Short mmCIF file of C-alpha atoms and ligand atoms in Angstrom, two decimals:
data_model
loop_
_atom_site.label_atom_id
_atom_site.label_comp_id
_atom_site.label_asym_id
_atom_site.label_seq_id
_atom_site.Cartn_x
_atom_site.Cartn_y
_atom_site.Cartn_z
CA MET A 68 116.60 37.82 3.90
CA ARG A 69 113.18 36.26 4.34
CA SER A 70 112.43 32.85 5.69
CA GLY A 71 109.32 30.80 5.51
CA ASP A 72 107.12 30.69 2.42
CA GLU A 73 109.90 30.40 -0.07
CA VAL A 74 111.53 28.02 -2.50
CA ILE A 75 115.31 27.67 -2.65
CA VAL A 76 117.13 26.96 -5.90
CA LEU A 77 120.45 25.19 -5.36
CA ASP A 78 122.60 26.30 -8.27
CA PHE A 79 124.90 23.76 -9.91
CA GLY A 80 126.20 26.27 -12.45
CA SER A 81 123.23 26.27 -14.77
CA GLN A 82 122.82 29.00 -17.33
CA TYR A 83 119.14 28.85 -16.35
CA GLY A 84 119.44 29.16 -12.53
CA GLN A 85 118.14 32.71 -12.47
CA LEU A 86 115.39 31.83 -14.89
CA ILE A 87 114.08 29.11 -12.55
CA ALA A 88 113.96 31.62 -9.69
CA ARG A 89 112.16 34.14 -11.87
CA ARG A 90 109.56 31.60 -12.94
CA VAL A 91 108.84 30.69 -9.32
CA ARG A 92 108.49 34.34 -8.42
CA GLU A 93 106.25 34.97 -11.42
CA ALA A 94 103.98 32.35 -9.89
CA GLY A 95 103.81 34.58 -6.81
CA VAL A 96 106.17 32.66 -4.54
CA TYR A 97 109.40 34.07 -3.17
CA CYS A 98 112.50 32.23 -4.37
CA GLU A 99 116.20 32.60 -3.75
CA ILE A 100 119.27 31.06 -5.32
CA LEU A 101 121.98 29.51 -3.16
CA PRO A 102 125.24 27.98 -4.38
CA SER A 103 125.30 24.17 -4.48
CA SER A 104 127.76 24.29 -1.58
CA ALA A 105 125.03 25.53 0.80
CA SER A 106 124.53 23.06 3.64
CA TRP A 107 121.31 21.31 4.54
CA ASP A 108 121.41 23.07 7.94
CA GLU A 109 121.52 26.45 6.23
CA VAL A 110 118.55 25.65 4.02
CA SER A 111 116.46 23.98 6.69
CA ALA A 112 117.11 26.87 9.11
CA ARG A 113 115.40 29.13 6.60
CA LYS A 114 112.28 27.03 6.80
CA ALA A 115 112.02 26.89 3.02
CA ARG A 116 108.99 24.96 1.75
CA GLY A 117 110.63 23.49 -1.35
CA ILE A 118 114.03 22.97 -2.96
CA ILE A 119 114.87 22.95 -6.66
CA LEU A 120 118.18 21.45 -7.76
CA SER A 121 119.15 23.31 -10.94
CA GLY A 122 120.73 22.01 -14.10
CA GLY A 123 124.45 22.43 -14.67
CA PRO A 124 126.98 22.04 -17.44
CA ALA A 125 128.82 19.09 -15.85
CA SER A 126 128.39 15.33 -16.06
CA VAL A 127 127.82 13.69 -12.68
CA TYR A 128 130.70 11.39 -13.64
CA LYS A 129 133.19 14.15 -14.28
CA GLN A 130 135.88 14.51 -11.66
CA GLY A 131 135.15 17.53 -9.51
CA ALA A 132 131.52 17.67 -10.73
CA PRO A 133 129.50 19.80 -8.29
CA ASN A 134 127.81 17.85 -5.56
CA CYS A 135 125.70 18.98 -2.65
CA ASP A 136 125.33 18.12 0.99
CA PRO A 137 124.15 14.44 0.90
CA ARG A 138 121.68 15.25 3.65
CA PHE A 139 119.53 16.95 1.00
CA PHE A 140 118.79 13.44 -0.23
CA ARG A 141 118.81 11.61 3.09
CA GLN A 142 117.15 14.05 5.44
CA ALA A 143 115.08 16.50 3.42
CA ASP A 144 111.50 16.29 4.58
CA ILE A 145 110.32 19.03 2.23
CA PRO A 146 109.68 18.65 -1.51
CA VAL A 147 112.75 18.49 -3.74
CA LEU A 148 112.64 18.88 -7.53
CA GLY A 149 115.75 17.98 -9.52
CA ILE A 150 116.07 19.51 -12.98
CA CYS A 151 118.46 17.99 -15.56
CA TYR A 152 121.82 17.81 -13.71
CA GLY A 153 119.79 18.01 -10.48
CA MET A 154 117.87 14.93 -11.60
CA GLN A 155 120.99 12.99 -12.47
CA LEU A 156 122.53 13.82 -9.13
CA MET A 157 119.38 12.77 -7.30
CA ALA A 158 119.26 9.52 -9.27
CA LYS A 159 122.93 8.75 -8.69
CA GLU A 160 122.83 9.57 -4.97
CA MET A 161 119.73 7.45 -4.46
CA GLY A 162 121.05 4.39 -6.26
CA GLY A 163 119.56 4.81 -9.73
CA ASP A 164 121.22 3.91 -13.00
CA VAL A 165 122.67 7.01 -14.64
CA ARG A 166 124.22 6.34 -18.02
CA PRO A 167 127.03 8.64 -19.12
CA GLY A 168 125.75 10.22 -22.31
CA VAL A 169 127.57 9.28 -25.49
CA ALA A 170 126.25 12.28 -27.37
CA ARG A 171 124.55 15.31 -25.89
CA GLU A 172 120.83 15.44 -26.47
CA TYR A 173 119.99 19.01 -27.27
CA GLY A 174 116.73 20.41 -28.53
CA LYS A 175 113.03 19.77 -28.63
CA ALA A 176 111.40 16.44 -27.77
CA ALA A 177 107.83 15.21 -27.39
CA LEU A 178 106.87 14.14 -23.88
CA HIS A 179 104.86 10.97 -23.40
CA VAL A 180 103.10 11.30 -20.08
CA ALA A 181 102.55 8.11 -18.09
CA GLU A 182 101.08 9.65 -14.95
CA LYS A 183 98.79 12.60 -15.53
CA ASP A 184 98.36 13.86 -12.00
CA GLY A 185 100.63 15.37 -9.36
CA LEU A 186 103.66 16.99 -10.96
CA LEU A 187 102.36 16.49 -14.50
CA ALA A 188 98.70 17.33 -13.85
CA GLY A 189 97.17 19.15 -16.81
CA VAL A 190 100.15 18.43 -19.07
CA ASP A 191 99.17 17.30 -22.58
CA GLU A 192 100.35 14.04 -24.09
CA GLY A 193 103.03 14.80 -26.69
CA THR A 194 103.75 18.31 -25.38
CA GLN A 195 107.07 19.78 -26.44
CA VAL A 196 109.92 19.85 -23.90
CA TRP A 197 113.44 21.25 -24.14
CA MET A 198 116.31 18.83 -23.59
CA SER A 199 119.91 19.78 -22.98
CA HIS A 200 121.90 17.05 -21.31
CA GLY A 201 124.73 14.55 -21.63
CA ASP A 202 123.99 11.93 -18.97
CA LEU A 203 120.72 10.07 -18.84
CA VAL A 204 118.77 8.26 -16.13
CA GLU A 205 118.32 4.74 -17.50
CA GLU A 206 116.56 3.21 -14.46
CA PRO A 207 114.88 5.20 -11.69
CA PRO A 208 116.39 4.67 -8.23
CA PRO A 209 114.70 2.14 -5.93
CA GLY A 210 111.41 3.54 -4.68
CA PHE A 211 111.06 5.91 -7.67
CA ARG A 212 108.90 5.50 -10.75
CA ALA A 213 109.00 7.11 -14.18
CA LEU A 214 106.24 9.67 -14.79
CA ALA A 215 107.06 10.36 -18.43
CA LEU A 216 109.45 9.46 -21.23
CA THR A 217 110.53 10.75 -24.64
CA ASP A 218 111.73 8.80 -27.69
CA ASN A 219 115.36 9.11 -26.55
CA THR A 220 114.94 9.33 -22.79
CA PRO A 221 113.49 6.39 -20.86
CA VAL A 222 112.99 8.45 -17.68
CA ALA A 223 112.11 12.04 -18.60
CA ALA A 224 110.34 12.66 -15.28
CA MET A 225 110.28 10.61 -12.08
CA ALA A 226 108.86 10.66 -8.56
CA ALA A 227 109.55 8.81 -5.30
CA ALA A 228 106.79 6.78 -3.67
CA ASP A 229 107.41 7.61 -0.03
CA ARG A 230 108.89 11.13 -0.11
CA PRO A 231 108.05 14.32 -2.01
CA PHE A 232 111.01 13.89 -4.36
CA TYR A 233 110.56 14.68 -8.05
CA ALA A 234 112.83 15.17 -11.03
CA LEU A 235 112.72 16.30 -14.66
CA GLN A 236 115.25 15.53 -17.35
CA PHE A 237 114.09 18.51 -19.44
CA HIS A 238 114.03 22.23 -18.64
CA PRO A 239 110.57 23.43 -17.54
CA GLU A 240 111.85 26.99 -17.05
CA VAL A 241 112.60 27.83 -20.71
CA GLU A 242 110.17 29.13 -23.34
CA HIS A 243 110.81 26.06 -25.50
CA THR A 244 108.89 24.00 -22.95
CA PRO A 245 105.46 25.61 -23.43
CA GLN A 246 103.82 23.76 -20.52
CA GLY A 247 106.84 24.21 -18.26
CA ARG A 248 105.04 26.85 -16.20
CA GLN A 249 102.21 24.43 -15.54
CA ILE A 250 104.73 21.85 -14.28
CA LEU A 251 106.52 24.35 -12.03
CA ASP A 252 103.15 25.59 -10.75
CA ASN A 253 102.20 21.99 -9.95
CA PHE A 254 105.41 21.64 -7.94
CA ILE A 255 104.96 24.94 -6.11
CA PHE A 256 101.25 24.75 -5.34
CA ARG A 257 100.27 21.06 -5.36
CA VAL A 258 103.46 19.49 -4.10
CA CYS A 259 104.85 22.21 -1.80
CA GLY A 260 101.39 23.51 -0.88
CA LEU A 261 102.45 27.16 -1.17
CA GLU A 262 100.15 30.15 -1.78
CA PRO A 263 100.88 32.96 -4.25
CA THR A 264 101.58 35.65 -1.68
CA TRP A 265 104.70 37.26 -3.21
CA THR A 266 103.28 40.34 -4.94
CA PRO A 267 104.57 43.86 -5.55
CA ALA A 268 102.16 45.12 -2.87
CA SER A 269 103.37 42.63 -0.25
CA PHE A 270 106.99 43.39 -1.15
CA ILE A 271 106.37 47.13 -0.74
CA GLU A 272 104.67 46.69 2.61
CA GLU A 273 107.46 44.53 4.05
CA THR A 274 110.29 46.60 2.58
CA VAL A 275 108.88 49.92 3.74
CA ALA A 276 108.56 48.52 7.26
CA ALA A 277 112.09 47.07 7.20
CA THR A 278 113.55 50.34 5.87
CA ALA A 279 111.75 52.40 8.51
CA ALA A 280 113.21 50.12 11.16
CA GLN A 281 116.71 50.27 9.68
CA VAL A 282 116.88 54.06 9.30
CA GLY A 283 115.01 54.93 12.48
CA GLU A 284 114.99 58.68 13.04
CA GLU A 285 118.14 59.30 10.96
CA LYS A 286 118.48 60.90 7.53
CA ALA A 287 119.31 59.25 4.23
CA ILE A 288 120.51 60.41 0.83
CA CYS A 289 120.17 58.85 -2.58
CA ALA A 290 121.86 59.49 -5.93
CA LEU A 291 119.23 59.51 -8.67
CA SER A 292 120.50 58.70 -12.14
CA GLY A 293 117.21 58.93 -13.99
CA GLY A 294 117.14 55.15 -14.32
CA VAL A 295 114.46 52.89 -12.95
CA ASP A 296 116.52 51.23 -10.19
CA SER A 297 117.51 54.33 -8.27
CA ALA A 298 114.05 55.84 -8.78
CA VAL A 299 112.24 52.81 -7.35
CA ALA A 300 114.73 52.53 -4.48
CA ALA A 301 114.18 56.21 -3.65
CA ALA A 302 110.40 55.89 -3.88
CA LEU A 303 110.41 52.97 -1.43
CA VAL A 304 112.66 54.74 1.05
CA SER A 305 110.69 57.93 0.76
CA ARG A 306 107.54 55.98 1.70
CA ALA A 307 109.37 54.75 4.75
CA ILE A 308 111.02 57.94 6.02
CA GLY A 309 109.36 60.80 4.11
CA ASP A 310 111.37 63.99 3.79
CA ARG A 311 114.24 62.64 5.84
CA LEU A 312 115.34 61.27 2.47
CA THR A 313 117.13 63.76 0.21
CA CYS A 314 117.69 62.77 -3.40
CA ILE A 315 120.65 64.17 -5.31
CA PHE A 316 120.62 64.42 -9.09
CA VAL A 317 123.96 65.29 -10.68
CA ASP A 318 123.57 66.50 -14.25
CA HIS A 319 126.91 65.70 -15.88
CA GLY A 320 125.85 67.34 -19.13
CA LEU A 321 125.88 64.01 -20.94
CA MET A 322 122.19 63.17 -20.70
CA ARG A 323 119.94 62.95 -23.76
CA HIS A 324 117.82 65.73 -25.18
CA ARG A 325 115.79 67.44 -22.39
CA GLU A 326 116.35 64.42 -20.17
CA ALA A 327 117.76 66.26 -17.16
CA GLU A 328 114.75 68.62 -17.06
CA GLU A 329 112.25 65.82 -17.54
CA VAL A 330 113.81 63.59 -14.92
CA THR A 331 114.00 66.31 -12.28
CA ALA A 332 110.43 67.41 -13.01
CA ALA A 333 109.21 63.81 -12.69
CA PHE A 334 111.00 63.37 -9.35
CA ARG A 335 109.65 66.64 -8.01
CA ARG A 336 106.14 65.55 -9.00
CA GLN A 337 106.73 62.39 -6.97
CA GLY A 338 107.26 64.65 -3.99
CA PHE A 339 110.92 63.70 -3.51
CA THR A 340 113.09 66.24 -1.73
CA LEU A 341 115.54 66.84 -4.55
CA ARG A 342 118.86 68.63 -4.92
CA ALA A 343 119.56 68.92 -8.64
CA VAL A 344 122.98 70.22 -9.57
CA ASP A 345 124.09 71.22 -13.04
CA ALA A 346 127.76 70.25 -13.14
CA SER A 347 128.06 69.95 -16.93
CA ASP A 348 130.85 72.52 -17.23
CA ARG A 349 132.99 70.64 -14.73
CA PHE A 350 132.58 67.34 -16.55
CA LEU A 351 133.08 68.76 -20.04
CA SER A 352 136.23 70.62 -19.13
CA LEU A 353 137.73 67.47 -17.58
CA LEU A 354 136.89 65.50 -20.70
CA ALA A 355 138.60 67.94 -23.08
CA GLY A 356 141.12 66.11 -25.24
CA VAL A 357 140.23 62.66 -23.88
CA VAL A 358 139.45 59.95 -26.44
CA GLU A 359 140.11 56.64 -24.68
CA PRO A 360 136.82 55.01 -23.52
CA GLU A 361 137.98 53.71 -20.15
CA GLN A 362 139.63 57.02 -19.37
CA LYS A 363 136.35 58.78 -20.11
CA ARG A 364 134.61 56.40 -17.71
CA ARG A 365 137.22 56.95 -14.97
CA ILE A 366 137.03 60.74 -15.25
CA ILE A 367 133.25 60.78 -15.16
CA GLY A 368 133.10 58.28 -12.30
CA ARG A 369 135.58 60.21 -10.15
CA GLU A 370 134.01 63.59 -10.78
CA PHE A 371 130.57 62.22 -10.10
CA ILE A 372 131.66 61.09 -6.65
CA ARG A 373 133.24 64.49 -5.96
CA VAL A 374 130.10 66.41 -6.89
CA PHE A 375 127.92 63.96 -5.01
CA GLU A 376 130.02 64.30 -1.86
CA GLU A 377 129.88 68.08 -2.03
CA GLU A 378 126.10 68.00 -2.32
CA ALA A 379 125.75 65.34 0.38
CA ALA A 380 127.75 67.53 2.76
CA LYS A 381 125.17 70.28 2.26
CA VAL A 382 122.36 67.96 3.37
CA GLY A 383 124.13 67.44 6.68
CA GLU A 384 124.22 64.52 9.05
CA ALA A 385 122.86 61.85 6.77
CA ARG A 386 124.01 58.43 7.98
CA PHE A 387 122.42 56.30 5.29
CA LEU A 388 122.97 56.01 1.56
CA VAL A 389 120.27 54.44 -0.62
CA GLN A 390 121.44 52.28 -3.52
CA GLY A 391 119.49 50.47 -6.22
CA THR A 392 121.47 47.21 -6.08
CA LEU A 393 119.52 44.35 -7.70
CA TYR A 394 119.45 40.62 -7.02
CA PRO A 395 121.54 39.61 -10.07
CA ASP A 396 124.31 41.97 -8.81
CA VAL A 397 124.12 40.29 -5.43
CA ILE A 398 124.44 36.75 -6.81
CA GLU A 399 126.95 37.67 -9.48
CA SER A 400 129.35 39.56 -7.27
CA GLY A 401 130.81 36.27 -6.05
CA PRO A 402 134.40 35.21 -6.80
CA GLY A 403 135.64 34.04 -10.19
CA GLN A 404 134.42 36.90 -12.30
CA ALA A 405 134.89 37.01 -16.06
CA ALA A 406 137.35 39.33 -17.79
CA VAL A 407 136.51 43.01 -17.60
CA ILE A 408 135.46 44.16 -21.06
CA LYS A 409 134.21 47.53 -19.86
CA SER A 410 134.39 48.88 -16.36
CA HIS A 411 130.65 49.73 -16.48
CA HIS A 412 130.84 52.70 -14.26
CA ASN A 413 127.32 53.27 -13.11
CA VAL A 414 126.44 56.80 -12.13
CA GLY A 415 124.64 56.32 -8.88
CA GLY A 416 126.92 53.35 -8.14
CA LEU A 417 129.05 54.92 -5.45
CA PRO A 418 132.01 53.24 -3.79
CA GLU A 419 131.19 51.50 -0.54
CA ASP A 420 133.89 53.25 1.45
CA LEU A 421 131.89 56.46 1.60
CA ALA A 422 131.10 57.07 5.23
CA PHE A 423 127.52 55.84 4.98
CA THR A 424 125.58 52.75 5.90
CA LEU A 425 123.92 51.32 2.81
CA VAL A 426 120.18 50.93 2.39
CA GLU A 427 119.51 48.56 -0.51
CA PRO A 428 115.78 47.96 -0.73
CA LEU A 429 115.96 46.19 -4.12
CA ARG A 430 118.57 43.57 -3.21
CA GLU A 431 116.02 40.80 -3.55
CA LEU A 432 114.53 41.83 -6.89
CA PHE A 433 115.02 41.03 -10.54
CA LYS A 434 114.70 43.88 -13.04
CA ASP A 435 111.17 42.98 -14.15
CA GLU A 436 110.07 42.91 -10.50
CA VAL A 437 111.61 46.35 -9.94
CA ARG A 438 109.44 47.63 -12.79
CA ARG A 439 106.30 46.10 -11.33
CA VAL A 440 107.08 47.57 -7.91
CA GLY A 441 107.72 50.96 -9.55
CA LEU A 442 104.32 50.92 -11.25
CA GLU A 443 102.64 49.84 -8.01
CA LEU A 444 104.34 52.76 -6.24
CA GLY A 445 102.84 55.10 -8.84
CA LEU A 446 106.01 56.07 -10.69
CA PRO A 447 105.31 57.32 -14.24
CA PRO A 448 105.43 54.57 -16.91
CA GLU A 449 108.01 56.54 -19.00
CA LEU A 450 110.39 56.29 -16.09
CA VAL A 451 109.60 52.68 -15.28
CA TRP A 452 110.07 51.58 -18.90
CA ARG A 453 113.03 53.82 -19.67
CA GLN A 454 115.57 51.98 -21.76
CA PRO A 455 118.94 51.32 -20.10
CA PHE A 456 121.21 54.33 -20.35
CA PRO A 457 124.87 54.03 -19.37
CA GLY A 458 126.14 56.01 -16.40
CA PRO A 459 128.77 57.89 -18.47
CA GLY A 460 125.98 58.90 -20.83
CA LEU A 461 126.63 60.31 -24.28
CA ALA A 462 130.39 60.49 -23.60
CA ILE A 463 130.77 56.83 -24.58
CA ARG A 464 128.60 57.29 -27.69
CA ILE A 465 130.89 59.93 -29.13
CA ILE A 466 133.87 58.27 -30.76
CA GLY A 467 136.72 60.68 -30.23
CA GLU A 468 136.75 63.80 -28.10
CA VAL A 469 133.68 64.85 -26.13
CA THR A 470 133.26 68.51 -27.12
CA PRO A 471 130.15 70.64 -26.50
CA GLU A 472 129.50 70.65 -30.29
CA ALA A 473 129.75 66.86 -30.48
CA VAL A 474 127.41 66.43 -27.52
CA ASP A 475 124.92 68.79 -29.13
CA ARG A 476 125.12 67.02 -32.48
CA LEU A 477 124.67 63.59 -30.93
CA ARG A 478 121.77 64.82 -28.80
CA GLN A 479 119.89 65.99 -31.86
CA ALA A 480 120.56 62.81 -33.81
CA ASP A 481 119.59 60.68 -30.83
CA ARG A 482 116.35 62.63 -30.37
CA ILE A 483 115.43 61.92 -34.00
CA VAL A 484 116.23 58.22 -33.65
CA ARG A 485 114.06 57.98 -30.55
CA GLU A 486 111.20 59.95 -32.09
CA GLU A 487 111.15 57.78 -35.21
CA ILE A 488 111.46 54.41 -33.49
CA GLY A 489 109.05 55.37 -30.72
CA GLY A 490 106.66 56.87 -33.30
CA ALA A 491 106.70 53.61 -35.27
CA GLY A 492 105.63 51.78 -32.11
CA LEU A 493 108.81 49.69 -31.98
CA ASN A 494 110.00 50.82 -28.57
CA GLN A 495 108.56 47.80 -26.70
CA GLU A 496 110.33 45.20 -28.80
CA ILE A 497 113.74 46.89 -29.00
CA TRP A 498 115.92 46.71 -25.91
CA GLN A 499 118.01 49.80 -26.65
CA TYR A 500 118.10 52.18 -29.59
CA PHE A 501 120.30 55.22 -29.92
CA ALA A 502 122.68 57.17 -32.11
CA VAL A 503 126.47 57.04 -32.04
CA LEU A 504 128.52 59.91 -33.40
CA LEU A 505 131.78 59.21 -35.18
CA GLY A 506 133.29 62.46 -34.05
CA ASN A 507 136.81 61.72 -35.23
CA THR A 508 136.17 60.73 -38.85
CA ARG A 509 134.64 62.56 -41.76
CA SER A 510 133.51 61.51 -45.19
CA VAL A 511 132.66 63.24 -48.45
CA GLY A 512 129.09 63.78 -49.57
CA VAL A 513 127.04 66.01 -51.81
CA MET A 514 124.09 68.14 -50.80
CA GLY A 515 122.40 70.30 -53.43
CA ASP A 516 125.31 71.06 -55.68
CA GLU A 517 127.77 71.38 -52.85
CA ARG A 518 130.46 68.99 -51.74
CA THR A 519 130.18 68.19 -48.03
CA TYR A 520 132.78 66.77 -45.68
CA GLY A 521 130.99 65.79 -42.53
CA HIS A 522 130.54 63.35 -39.69
CA THR A 523 128.77 60.00 -39.62
CA VAL A 524 125.95 59.05 -37.28
CA VAL A 525 125.55 55.34 -36.63
CA LEU A 526 122.19 53.94 -35.64
CA ARG A 527 122.46 51.20 -33.00
CA ALA A 528 119.31 49.26 -32.13
CA VAL A 529 119.35 45.84 -30.47
CA THR A 530 116.97 43.24 -29.16
CA SER A 531 117.99 41.51 -25.96
CA SER A 532 116.51 40.13 -22.77
CA ASP A 533 119.23 41.17 -20.35
CA GLY A 534 121.91 43.11 -22.23
CA MET A 535 124.37 40.20 -21.88
CA THR A 536 123.80 39.03 -25.43
CA ALA A 537 122.01 40.97 -28.13
CA ASP A 538 120.99 40.90 -31.76
CA TRP A 539 120.62 43.85 -34.09
CA ALA A 540 116.98 44.83 -34.48
CA ARG A 541 115.35 44.29 -37.87
CA ILE A 542 113.92 47.80 -38.21
CA PRO A 543 111.58 48.23 -41.20
CA HIS A 544 113.19 50.04 -44.12
CA PRO A 545 110.73 52.99 -44.16
CA VAL A 546 111.70 53.76 -40.54
CA LEU A 547 115.39 53.58 -41.43
CA GLU A 548 114.73 55.85 -44.37
CA SER A 549 113.09 58.58 -42.31
CA ILE A 550 115.80 58.39 -39.65
CA SER A 551 118.43 58.84 -42.33
CA ASN A 552 116.62 61.72 -44.06
CA ARG A 553 115.86 63.57 -40.88
CA VAL A 554 119.32 63.19 -39.33
CA ILE A 555 121.02 64.50 -42.45
CA ASN A 556 118.56 67.36 -42.95
CA GLU A 557 118.23 68.43 -39.33
CA VAL A 558 121.66 67.85 -37.78
CA SER A 559 124.30 70.20 -39.08
CA GLY A 560 127.72 68.76 -39.79
CA VAL A 561 126.37 65.21 -40.38
CA ASN A 562 126.26 63.91 -43.95
CA ARG A 563 126.06 60.13 -43.54
CA VAL A 564 123.97 57.65 -41.55
CA ALA A 565 125.03 54.02 -41.10
CA TYR A 566 123.23 51.11 -39.44
CA ASP A 567 125.20 48.82 -37.13
CA ILE A 568 124.37 45.18 -37.93
CA THR A 569 126.66 43.54 -35.38
CA SER A 570 125.26 41.21 -32.74
CA LYS A 571 126.72 40.84 -29.23
CA PRO A 572 128.99 38.92 -29.13
CA PRO A 573 131.18 39.69 -31.03
CA GLY A 574 130.18 43.36 -30.77
CA THR A 575 129.07 45.09 -27.59
CA ILE A 576 125.92 47.19 -27.39
CA GLU A 577 127.70 50.49 -26.81
CA TRP A 578 130.51 51.47 -29.14
CA GLU A 579 132.88 52.32 -26.32
P1 LIG B 759 127.80 46.63 -23.56
O1 LIG B 759 128.21 47.84 -24.33
O2 LIG B 759 128.83 46.15 -22.60
O3 LIG B 759 126.55 47.09 -22.71
O4 LIG B 759 127.30 45.53 -24.46
C1 LIG B 759 125.71 46.24 -21.96
C2 LIG B 759 124.73 47.13 -21.22
O5 LIG B 759 125.41 47.94 -20.27
C3 LIG B 759 125.25 49.32 -20.54
N1 LIG B 759 126.54 49.97 -20.30
C4 LIG B 759 126.80 50.69 -19.20
N2 LIG B 759 126.02 51.00 -18.13
N3 LIG B 759 127.81 52.23 -17.21
C5 LIG B 759 126.53 51.78 -17.16
O6 LIG B 759 125.82 52.10 -16.21
C6 LIG B 759 128.65 51.95 -18.23
O7 LIG B 759 129.81 52.38 -18.24
C7 LIG B 759 128.12 51.14 -19.28
N4 LIG B 759 128.63 50.66 -20.45
C8 LIG B 759 127.64 49.95 -21.05
C9 LIG B 759 124.81 49.38 -21.99
O8 LIG B 759 124.06 50.56 -22.25
C10 LIG B 759 124.00 48.11 -22.12
O9 LIG B 759 122.70 48.27 -21.60
#
């Protein structure tokens, strides 16, 4: 945890809380999210330079609506920016007139700017802003003035005269507010007086020093999955402690075409001390006859830990275990979790009761920051931009039993899908694209003059920004056509290609 040149977001349950923090960090200023229950003492002890009160789904009038320590309004001597719910709370607490909304205002509005300096410096008259609120501030609290309005909102932005308190009724953090970045920058730089010092290079310098101090003269081990998180975590730790870090790569035999070789070669080129173990036979024999998705995940997860522990024992006397935990995992692992749809076993995600002390150098980072740090550390772009690949690998993309033939078939089909979509230059805009093999159904076809009775390959390709929701990608027909032709001609035993046009929800990205 850092303290000093940072902004704190107090989260009132907004769907945009993380987005606010990301925007602040994109401006080069460190930002953390705390629950709205955090006390003023806690925040002021961190010597934060600014506070943002997030939006939230509630009405300030609803019973049990989230509140915060009233001292944020009475005692705060640092800049505070309320956004949406945060604004209504500020207005209510400071004696303003908040009108319970009759209907929710939701969507785009044109902002009429009354005061063109300070928070709204450089913001154009009539600029589009994104509204999403029920309650409305009718009259600013005593000592506050309106900075802007919209046709439906008499106080769309306000400021206090004698304290650095500001508020916005609209959401500056979303794309639908094109000048929102300018407004947040004004808050961060003009109002809080911060400097853009949070960069990948400064993060690397501080984290390498902190890791060196944590590990001292001891040894550490790290499970590499081939994904960007574990690779960046390992690269940081290896900068800190050199060859006292041993990386372990367990090949479960469920990676994509040539992936295990490529990943190990890339890690060796990075100069990591690497133990690569081919355990595919062990995994495949345990998976024989298993068709249920969660059972596949459990088997793979358990066996992974076994193999990892065996390899770790060979390294000897390592006290530390490096993990690529990210900031969203840290904030989301609080209580009150949603229903488990999939257990999301993550290879590399080891249970915490292993006899190691954890080193988690990425705990403060969002995914896009991990990528920037990876590039700055000199990791190859293919690795840094690798699309997400589930820990249980191809096992959960084979519907039915995971046999060596099915794995081989899916690997070939998946290679073709990746070659065609990558070759068409679509890989940047599509979040994940892969093949799924329907290993337990067959359909009739005709090839030449022969009847065929073969398996179906399904193409799954989705756009998404975080994997939580997704839409099916609109791939141009000629690309679909060559995928279909090539899969049927080149992959034996497959006679049909289908395209999955289900969004998430109601579908999930993976089929299992
Ligand atoms: P779903 O299928 O739930 O996937 O829409 C969302 C994201 O999570 C990945 N995924 C997994 N990742 N272990 C993982 O490490 C798993 O068991 C697992 N299942 C799904 C999926 O690829 C997508 O990016």
